[in-house]
Amino acid sequence: MDKDTENYARKLVHGCRSSEHGIPIFKEFFTMQELNMALSNLDPSKSPGPDNIHGQMISRLSDWGKKSLLGIFNLSWRLGRLPRDWKKP
């Protein structure tokens, strides 16, 4: 990803997290329905990223695995921070 795209994405995400008054616009956590929708749009044939997790592995998560993944996403959303490894291209 080039720097312009990265900066644009960063501003867009941070803009979603706060308003002019410092009040978060999106207060709600992600739901299991939203996670399932995102997983259904996942291309399992794509190559894995730096974490070596294949799309097929994610698309075949058990209910417990999905709940754990959802917890990680919601914690990141609540804190307004991403794990360092997620920022690697």
N, CA, C and O atoms as a DFTB+ gen file, in Angstrom:
356 C
 N C O
     1  1       0.858      -1.171       0.000
     2  2       0.000       0.000       0.000
     3  2       0.902       1.232       0.000
     4  3       1.863       1.311       0.766
     5  1       0.583       2.184      -0.862
     6  2       1.408       3.385      -0.904
     7  2       1.049       4.314       0.260
     8  3       0.003       4.166       0.892
     9  1       1.925       5.258       0.524
    10  2       1.773       6.148       1.697
    11  2       0.504       6.989       1.616
    12  3      -0.152       7.203       2.635
    13  1       0.144       7.469       0.431
    14  2      -1.071       8.288       0.301
    15  2      -2.314       7.490       0.677
    16  3      -3.191       7.985       1.384
    17  1      -2.379       6.251       0.198
    18  2      -3.521       5.390       0.522
    19  2      -3.548       5.074       2.003
    20  3      -4.606       5.081       2.633
    21  1      -2.375       4.796       2.554
    22  2      -2.282       4.495       3.986
    23  2      -2.731       5.688       4.827
    24  3      -3.480       5.519       5.789
    25  1      -2.283       6.883       4.477
    26  2      -2.679       8.082       5.220
    27  2      -4.177       8.354       5.080
    28  3      -4.834       8.739       6.047
    29  1      -4.707       8.154       3.885
    30  2      -6.140       8.354       3.667
    31  2      -6.954       7.384       4.518
    32  3      -7.931       7.775       5.156
    33  1      -6.542       6.111       4.523
    34  2      -7.248       5.100       5.313
    35  2      -7.183       5.431       6.795
    36  3      -8.178       5.295       7.507
    37  1      -6.022       5.862       7.263
    38  2      -5.862       6.206       8.677
    39  2      -6.787       7.361       9.066
    40  3      -7.440       7.309      10.108
    41  1      -6.844       8.393       8.236
    42  2      -7.718       9.536       8.522
    43  2      -9.184       9.125       8.500
    44  3      -9.981       9.594       9.313
    45  1      -9.531       8.252       7.572
    46  2     -10.911       7.786       7.471
    47  2     -11.318       7.011       8.717
    48  3     -12.399       7.230       9.264
    49  1     -10.455       6.106       9.165
    50  2     -10.754       5.312      10.358
    51  2     -10.827       6.197      11.583
    52  3     -11.757       6.069      12.379
    53  1      -9.870       7.089      11.753
    54  2      -9.892       7.966      12.922
    55  2     -11.088       8.915      12.882
    56  3     -11.616       9.296      13.926
    57  1     -11.511       9.294      11.688
    58  2     -12.693      10.136      11.558
    59  2     -13.956       9.417      11.985
    60  3     -14.898      10.044      12.470
    61  1     -13.982       8.112      11.809
    62  2     -15.145       7.323      12.225
    63  2     -15.196       7.154      13.733
    64  3     -16.269       6.948      14.301
    65  1     -14.061       7.239      14.377
    66  2     -13.989       6.986      15.811
    67  2     -14.330       8.222      16.644
    68  3     -14.690       8.082      17.813
    69  1     -14.229       9.399      16.092
    70  2     -14.486      10.575      16.913
    71  2     -15.133      11.678      16.083
    72  3     -15.051      11.691      14.855
    73  1     -15.769      12.589      16.780
    74  2     -16.389      13.728      16.122
    75  2     -15.641      14.979      16.549
    76  3     -14.618      14.899      17.229
    77  1     -16.149      16.122      16.152
    78  2     -15.512      17.389      16.520
    79  2     -15.498      17.599      18.032
    80  3     -14.631      18.296      18.559
    81  1     -16.452      16.999      18.719
    82  2     -16.584      17.206      20.158
    83  2     -15.926      16.105      20.971
    84  3     -16.074      16.061      22.193
    85  1     -15.203      15.218      20.307
    86  2     -14.515      14.142      21.016
    87  2     -15.419      13.000      21.431
    88  3     -15.017      12.146      22.221
    89  1     -16.641      12.973      20.908
    90  2     -17.587      11.903      21.235
    91  2     -17.543      10.871      20.114
    92  3     -17.707      11.225      18.947
    93  1     -17.322       9.596      20.451
    94  2     -17.272       8.582      19.395
    95  2     -18.570       8.523      18.598
    96  3     -19.664       8.526      19.162
    97  1     -18.425       8.470      17.284
    98  2     -19.595       8.363      16.418
    99  2     -20.131       6.942      16.466
   100  3     -21.334       6.732      16.623
   101  1     -19.242       5.969      16.330
   102  2     -19.639       4.574      16.355
   103  2     -19.368       4.010      17.737
   104  3     -18.228       3.676      18.062
   105  1     -20.398       3.903      18.547
   106  2     -20.238       3.430      19.914
   107  2     -20.499       1.940      20.040
   108  3     -20.052       1.302      20.993
   109  1     -21.213       1.395      19.089
   110  2     -21.641       0.005      19.182
   111  2     -20.517      -0.949      18.793
   112  3     -19.700      -0.653      17.922
   113  1     -20.498      -2.093      19.456
   114  2     -19.546      -3.134      19.103
   115  2     -20.011      -3.832      17.828
   116  3     -21.183      -3.758      17.459
   117  1     -19.082      -4.508      17.162
   118  2     -19.420      -5.337      16.018
   119  2     -20.239      -6.524      16.528
   120  3     -20.034      -7.001      17.644
   121  1     -21.150      -6.982      15.708
   122  2     -22.008      -8.102      16.092
   123  2     -21.538      -9.385      15.398
   124  3     -20.763      -9.346      14.443
   125  1     -22.021     -10.504      15.894
   126  2     -21.703     -11.785      15.264
   127  2     -22.264     -11.813      13.842
   128  3     -21.646     -12.381      12.942
   129  1     -23.422     -11.205      13.641
   130  2     -24.012     -11.148      12.306
   131  2     -23.077     -10.399      11.346
   132  3     -22.890     -10.828      10.207
   133  1     -22.497      -9.299      11.795
   134  2     -21.569      -8.545      10.948
   135  2     -20.304      -9.352      10.657
   136  3     -19.794      -9.335       9.537
   137  1     -19.803     -10.055      11.669
   138  2     -18.622     -10.894      11.465
   139  2     -18.933     -11.996      10.458
   140  3     -18.143     -12.240       9.547
   141  1     -20.071     -12.663      10.612
   142  2     -20.450     -13.724       9.677
   143  2     -20.596     -13.194       8.252
   144  3     -20.233     -13.874       7.293
   145  1     -21.128     -11.978       8.117
   146  2     -21.262     -11.372       6.798
   147  2     -19.873     -11.108       6.197
   148  3     -19.640     -11.380       5.020
   149  1     -18.966     -10.581       7.006
   150  2     -17.607     -10.326       6.525
   151  2     -16.910     -11.628       6.147
   152  3     -16.215     -11.687       5.133
   153  1     -17.091     -12.666       6.954
   154  2     -16.471     -13.956       6.657
   155  2     -17.051     -14.574       5.388
   156  3     -16.341     -15.260       4.653
   157  1     -18.335     -14.337       5.126
   158  2     -18.941     -14.888       3.909
   159  2     -18.400     -14.203       2.660
   160  3     -18.466     -14.771       1.570
   161  1     -17.869     -12.998       2.801
   162  2     -17.290     -12.266       1.676
   163  2     -15.791     -12.505       1.527
   164  3     -15.159     -11.963       0.620
   165  1     -15.231     -13.305       2.404
   166  2     -13.804     -13.598       2.386
   167  2     -13.466     -14.515       1.221
   168  3     -14.189     -15.473       0.950
   169  1     -12.374     -14.224       0.535
   170  2     -11.916     -15.086      -0.554
   171  2     -10.922     -16.083       0.021
   172  3      -9.768     -15.730       0.260
   173  1     -11.353     -17.333       0.249
   174  2     -10.477     -18.313       0.891
   175  2      -9.297     -18.752       0.030
   176  3      -8.399     -19.437       0.519
   177  1      -9.289     -18.369      -1.240
   178  2      -8.189     -18.779      -2.116
   179  2      -7.021     -17.795      -2.099
   180  3      -5.968     -18.077      -2.671
   181  1      -7.196     -16.648      -1.450
   182  2      -6.121     -15.659      -1.397
   183  2      -4.960     -16.166      -0.554
   184  3      -5.139     -16.980       0.352
   185  1      -3.788     -15.680      -0.864
   186  2      -2.585     -16.044      -0.108
   187  2      -2.661     -15.445       1.292
   188  3      -3.264     -14.390       1.487
   189  1      -2.052     -16.115       2.263
   190  2      -2.058     -15.575       3.625
   191  2      -1.153     -14.351       3.736
   192  3      -0.250     -14.149       2.924
   193  1      -1.412     -13.552       4.747
   194  2      -0.572     -12.396       5.017
   195  2       0.623     -12.789       5.858
   196  3       0.976     -13.966       5.929
   197  1       1.254     -11.808       6.501
   198  2       2.444     -12.086       7.305
   199  2       2.181     -13.031       8.479
   200  3       3.115     -13.624       9.019
   201  1       0.921     -13.172       8.874
   202  2       0.589     -14.063       9.994
   203  2       0.476     -15.527       9.560
   204  3       0.335     -16.415      10.400
   205  1       0.538     -15.778       8.244
   206  2       0.412     -17.122       7.671
   207  2      -0.933     -17.783       7.956
   208  3      -1.029     -19.010       7.962
   209  1      -1.964     -16.988       8.190
   210  2      -3.307     -17.524       8.394
   211  2      -4.027     -17.482       7.050
   212  3      -4.219     -16.412       6.473
   213  1      -4.417     -18.631       6.565
   214  2      -5.105     -18.740       5.281
   215  2      -6.581     -18.390       5.444
   216  3      -7.167     -18.591       6.507
   217  1      -7.165     -17.866       4.377
   218  2      -8.585     -17.541       4.379
   219  2      -9.461     -18.736       4.701
   220  3     -10.499     -18.596       5.349
   221  1      -9.041     -19.923       4.245
   222  2      -9.817     -21.126       4.538
   223  2      -9.859     -21.398       6.039
   224  3     -10.865     -21.883       6.558
   225  1      -8.773     -21.088       6.729
   226  2      -8.740     -21.305       8.180
   227  2      -9.749     -20.386       8.868
   228  3     -10.480     -20.811       9.762
   229  1      -9.779     -19.142       8.448
   230  2     -10.687     -18.173       9.064
   231  2     -12.136     -18.506       8.719
   232  3     -13.015     -18.412       9.576
   233  1     -12.389     -18.894       7.469
   234  2     -13.761     -19.173       7.059
   235  2     -14.314     -20.431       7.719
   236  3     -15.528     -20.635       7.723
   237  1     -13.457     -21.276       8.273
   238  2     -13.910     -22.510       8.921
   239  2     -13.814     -22.463      10.445
   240  3     -13.784     -23.503      11.101
   241  1     -13.766     -21.266      10.998
   242  2     -13.702     -21.142      12.450
   243  2     -14.951     -21.736      13.104
   244  3     -16.054     -21.647      12.565
   245  1     -14.756     -22.334      14.258
   246  2     -15.898     -22.820      15.043
   247  2     -16.614     -21.625      15.658
   248  3     -16.140     -20.493      15.563
   249  1     -17.748     -21.879      16.282
   250  2     -18.467     -20.795      16.968
   251  2     -17.585     -20.159      18.035
   252  3     -17.588     -18.938      18.195
   253  1     -16.826     -20.982      18.769
   254  2     -15.931     -20.461      19.797
   255  2     -14.835     -19.595      19.172
   256  3     -14.491     -18.542      19.708
   257  1     -14.292     -20.041      18.041
   258  2     -13.263     -19.273      17.346
   259  2     -13.791     -17.938      16.853
   260  3     -13.117     -16.915      16.966
   261  1     -15.010     -17.951      16.302
   262  2     -15.623     -16.704      15.839
   263  2     -15.866     -15.757      17.009
   264  3     -15.640     -14.552      16.896
   265  1     -16.320     -16.295      18.115
   266  2     -16.576     -15.459      19.289
   267  2     -15.272     -14.828      19.787
   268  3     -15.253     -13.662      20.182
   269  1     -14.194     -15.599      19.767
   270  2     -12.888     -15.078      20.187
   271  2     -12.399     -13.985      19.238
   272  3     -11.909     -12.946      19.680
   273  1     -12.533     -14.224      17.930
   274  2     -12.124     -13.233      16.935
   275  2     -12.944     -11.954      17.087
   276  3     -12.406     -10.850      17.008
   277  1     -14.240     -12.109      17.303
   278  2     -15.118     -10.958      17.499
   279  2     -14.685     -10.167      18.738
   280  3     -14.707      -8.936      18.732
   281  1     -14.293     -10.876      19.795
   282  2     -13.807     -10.206      21.000
   283  2     -12.552      -9.386      20.736
   284  3     -12.408      -8.282      21.261
   285  1     -11.648      -9.916      19.929
   286  2     -10.420      -9.189      19.575
   287  2     -10.773      -7.931      18.780
   288  3     -10.263      -6.848      19.067
   289  1     -11.649      -8.078      17.780
   290  2     -12.053      -6.918      16.981
   291  2     -12.709      -5.849      17.842
   292  3     -12.412      -4.663      17.692
   293  1     -13.597      -6.257      18.743
   294  2     -14.300      -5.292      19.580
   295  2     -13.385      -4.625      20.592
   296  3     -13.570      -3.450      20.909
   297  1     -12.410      -5.348      21.100
   298  2     -11.441      -4.730      22.003
   299  2     -10.629      -3.682      21.258
   300  3     -10.403      -2.586      21.771
   301  1     -10.192      -4.015      20.055
   302  2      -9.442      -3.068      19.235
   303  2     -10.297      -1.833      18.936
   304  3      -9.808      -0.705      19.003
   305  1     -11.558      -2.047      18.610
   306  2     -12.487      -0.949      18.300
   307  2     -12.697      -0.058      19.529
   308  3     -12.674       1.169      19.432
   309  1     -12.904      -0.701      20.694
   310  2     -13.150       0.064      21.930
   311  2     -11.941       0.912      22.303
   312  3     -12.084       2.058      22.729
   313  1     -10.748       0.342      22.140
   314  2      -9.522       1.068      22.485
   315  2      -9.100       2.051      21.406
   316  3      -8.309       2.959      21.660
   317  1      -9.633       1.869      20.189
   318  2      -9.239       2.730      19.081
   319  2      -7.816       2.457      18.624
   320  3      -7.135       3.347      18.115
   321  1      -7.372       1.223      18.810
   322  2      -6.003       0.851      18.447
   323  2      -6.003      -0.477      17.709
   324  3      -6.869      -1.326      17.921
   325  1      -5.012      -0.637      16.837
   326  2      -4.823      -1.898      16.129
   327  2      -3.565      -2.572      16.638
   328  3      -2.590      -1.897      16.969
   329  1      -3.573      -3.899      16.705
   330  2      -2.328      -4.592      17.029
   331  2      -1.250      -4.222      16.008
   332  3      -1.542      -4.066      14.822
   333  1      -0.036      -4.085      16.461
   334  2       1.077      -3.660      15.606
   335  2       1.196      -4.531      14.355
   336  3       1.436      -4.019      13.262
   337  1       1.030      -5.829      14.514
   338  2       1.193      -6.734      13.373
   339  2       0.119      -6.514      12.299
   340  3       0.349      -6.853      11.138
   341  1      -1.027      -5.966      12.649
   342  2      -2.074      -5.719      11.667
   343  2      -1.724      -4.533      10.783
   344  3      -2.326      -4.352       9.724
   345  1      -0.775      -3.738      11.197
   346  2      -0.403      -2.541      10.433
   347  2       0.670      -2.830       9.390
   348  3       0.991      -1.967       8.573
   349  1       1.220      -4.031       9.415
   350  2       2.267      -4.377       8.451
   351  2       1.628      -4.636       7.094
   352  3       0.576      -5.270       7.009
   353  1       2.270      -4.142       6.022
   354  2       1.713      -4.377       4.682
   355  2       1.849      -5.815       4.256
   356  3       1.430      -6.175       3.156
